[in-house]
Each structure stands twice: as structure tokens, then as C-alpha cells.
XYZ file of C-alpha atoms in Angstrom:
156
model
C -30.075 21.282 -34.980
C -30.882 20.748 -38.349
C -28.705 19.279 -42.052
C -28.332 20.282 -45.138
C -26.276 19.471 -47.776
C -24.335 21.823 -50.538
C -22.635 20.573 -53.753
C -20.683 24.112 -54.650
C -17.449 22.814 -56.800
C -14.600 22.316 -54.758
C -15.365 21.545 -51.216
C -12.165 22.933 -49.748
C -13.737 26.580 -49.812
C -17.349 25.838 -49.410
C -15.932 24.798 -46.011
C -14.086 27.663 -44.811
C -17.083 30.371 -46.197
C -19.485 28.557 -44.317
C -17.561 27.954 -40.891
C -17.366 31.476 -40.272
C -21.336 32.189 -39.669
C -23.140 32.118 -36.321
C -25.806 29.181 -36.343
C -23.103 26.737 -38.285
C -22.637 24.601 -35.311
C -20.191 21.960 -37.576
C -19.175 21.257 -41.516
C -18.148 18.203 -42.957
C -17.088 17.525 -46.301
C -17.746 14.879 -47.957
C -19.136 12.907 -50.963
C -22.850 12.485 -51.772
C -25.582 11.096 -54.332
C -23.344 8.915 -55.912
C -23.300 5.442 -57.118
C -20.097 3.739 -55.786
C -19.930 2.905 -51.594
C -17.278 4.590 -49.828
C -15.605 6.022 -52.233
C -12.281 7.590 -52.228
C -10.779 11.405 -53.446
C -9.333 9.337 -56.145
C -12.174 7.639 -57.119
C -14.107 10.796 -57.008
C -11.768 12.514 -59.054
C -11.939 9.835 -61.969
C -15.309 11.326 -62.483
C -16.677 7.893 -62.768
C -18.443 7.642 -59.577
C -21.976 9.856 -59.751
C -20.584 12.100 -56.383
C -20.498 15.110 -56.001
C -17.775 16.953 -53.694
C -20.070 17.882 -50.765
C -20.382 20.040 -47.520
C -22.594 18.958 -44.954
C -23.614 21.838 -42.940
C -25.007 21.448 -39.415
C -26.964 24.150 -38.230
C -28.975 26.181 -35.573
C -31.712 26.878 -37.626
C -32.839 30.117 -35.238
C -29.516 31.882 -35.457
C -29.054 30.832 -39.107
C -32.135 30.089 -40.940
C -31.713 27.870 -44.147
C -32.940 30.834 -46.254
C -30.184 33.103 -45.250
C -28.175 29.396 -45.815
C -28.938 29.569 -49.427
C -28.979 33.517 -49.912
C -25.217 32.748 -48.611
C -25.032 29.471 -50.761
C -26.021 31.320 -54.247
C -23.366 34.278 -53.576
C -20.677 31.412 -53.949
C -21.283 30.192 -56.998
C -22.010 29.892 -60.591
C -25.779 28.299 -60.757
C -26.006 27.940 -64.562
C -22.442 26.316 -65.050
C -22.762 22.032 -65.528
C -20.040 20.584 -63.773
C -17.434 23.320 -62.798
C -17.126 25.982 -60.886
C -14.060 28.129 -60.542
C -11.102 26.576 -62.640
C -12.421 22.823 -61.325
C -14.271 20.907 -63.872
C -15.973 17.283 -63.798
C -19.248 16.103 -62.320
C -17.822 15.822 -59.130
C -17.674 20.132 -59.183
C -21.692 20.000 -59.963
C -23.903 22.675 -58.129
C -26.586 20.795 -56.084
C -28.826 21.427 -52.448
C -29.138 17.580 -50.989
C -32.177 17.697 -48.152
C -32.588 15.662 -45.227
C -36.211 16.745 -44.773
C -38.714 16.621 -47.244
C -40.865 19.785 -45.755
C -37.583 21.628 -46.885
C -38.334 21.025 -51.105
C -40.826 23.852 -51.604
C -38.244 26.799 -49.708
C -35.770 25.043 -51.703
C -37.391 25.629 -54.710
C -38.347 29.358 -54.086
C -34.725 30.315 -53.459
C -33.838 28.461 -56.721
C -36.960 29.873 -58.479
C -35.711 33.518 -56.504
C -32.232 33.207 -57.955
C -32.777 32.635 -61.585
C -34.728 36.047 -61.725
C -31.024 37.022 -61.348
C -29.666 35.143 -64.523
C -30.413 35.094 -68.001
C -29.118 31.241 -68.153
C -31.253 28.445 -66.773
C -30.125 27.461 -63.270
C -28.331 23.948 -63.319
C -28.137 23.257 -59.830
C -29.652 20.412 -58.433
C -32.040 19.713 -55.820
C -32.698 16.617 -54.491
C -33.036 14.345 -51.752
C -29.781 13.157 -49.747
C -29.791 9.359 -51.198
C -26.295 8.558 -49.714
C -23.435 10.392 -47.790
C -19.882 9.550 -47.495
C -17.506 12.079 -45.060
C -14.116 12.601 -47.146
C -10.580 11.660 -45.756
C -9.464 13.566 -43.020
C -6.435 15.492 -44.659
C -10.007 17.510 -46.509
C -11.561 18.166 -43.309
C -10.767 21.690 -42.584
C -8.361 21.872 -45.435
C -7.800 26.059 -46.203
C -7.034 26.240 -42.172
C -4.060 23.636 -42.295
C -3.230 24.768 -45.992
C -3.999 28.520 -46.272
C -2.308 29.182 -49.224
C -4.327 26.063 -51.085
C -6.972 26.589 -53.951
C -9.882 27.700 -53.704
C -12.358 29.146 -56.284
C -14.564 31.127 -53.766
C -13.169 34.865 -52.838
C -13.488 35.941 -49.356
């Protein structure tokens, strides 16, 4: 089993597109890279605190591969928009790829590199090492399967 972690605006639909693949063995969502411990949704959402809305993706890495991860993770989103995605906007909706293992940074960097052939724009999405992870509150765990009629910016 292996971690990664995906900034991709609002966390709610990051979620439910990635729990649907074979390989995802769990998701999480969460905070990350911030500057303030433990923080809280309304902390986050003050746009004071350096975190980003997060998934943390758990994974089978020979059913689902980390490229086809990011192939996935680049059809989702907006790469050259700062701080929004969809109709969310803040620092907290940045685009970013969080590693847990530093032999990761040069595929991570190929798909990025691989992607802006794709875009005129310069590709805003960060990628950096996981300095600090918070899970969210429970009532986001999961949130489009208790609420499935809630917001999201990513079309299935």
C-alpha cells in the first residue's frame, strides 16, 4: 500500500471521483501543508491558515499505479487556476500533489511537465513534500454519499 496526497479545490468531490477506482483501497480528506495545528473547516475557510483542502488517497500501487493516479488527477481539474477551482475560491481550493516518498518527485514532475504540453497557461499546481496532515471532521468524510445532491465542482 502506498500514499499520496491531492489538493484539487473542494475535497467533497475529489473524494467520491477517486473512491470509485480499483487499487483505491481508502480516501480521507483532510487538511495539509499548512501552518496552524489541527485546524478546523472554519479555520480553513478563513483562508488564514496556509491548508489546503486535501484527499489522502491510499492505494494498491499494482492495480492502480500513481501514473494512471495523476492521468486521473489532471482530468479533474484546472492546473493553471491559483486558488480556485470550480465556483470555490481561496487558498484553501489550491491545486497541489503532497508526496510521502521522495523517489516519487521525478514521476511527479513528468506528469506535471506531461500536462502543461496540454495548456497554453503555466501550470500552478504544486508539488511538494507532505510537511503536515490533518484528517477533516467527520460530517466531510464521505460527504457526496450522505449528501448527494451537495456541491461539487467535478462532473462525473
Amino acid at each position: 500500500m502506498k500514499k499520496i496526497v491531492l489538493a484539487g479545490g473542494c475535497f467533497w468531490g475529489m473524494e467520491a471521483y477517486f473512491e470509485r477506482f480499483d487499487g483505491i483501497l481508502r480516501t480521507e480528506v483532510g487538511y495539509a501543508n499548512g501552518d496552524t495545528a489541527n485546524p478546523t473547516y472554519q479555520e480553513v475557510c478563513t483562508n488564514t491558515t496556509g491548508h489546503a483542502e486535501v484527499l489522502l488517497l491510499e492505494y494498491n500501487p499494482e492495480v492502480m499505479p500513481l501514473e494512471s493516479i495523476l492521468e486521473h488527477f489532471w482530468k479533474v481539474i484546472d492546473p493553471t487556476l491559483l486558488n480556485r477551482q470550480g465556483g470555490d475560491i481561496g487558498s484553501q481550493y489550491r491545486t497541489g500533489i503532497y508526496y510521502v516518498d521522495d523517489a516519487e518527485l521525478d514521476l511527479l514532475l513528468r506528469s506535471k511537465n506531461k500536462e502543461q504540453e496540454k495548456h497554453k497557461k503555466p501550470i500552478v499546481t504544486e508539488i511538494e513534500p507532505l510537511k503536515c496532515y490533518y484528517p477533516a471532521e467527520d460530517y466531510h468524510q464521505n460527504y457526496l454519499k450522505k449528501n448527494p445532491g451537495g456541491y461539487c465542482h467535478i462532473h462525473f
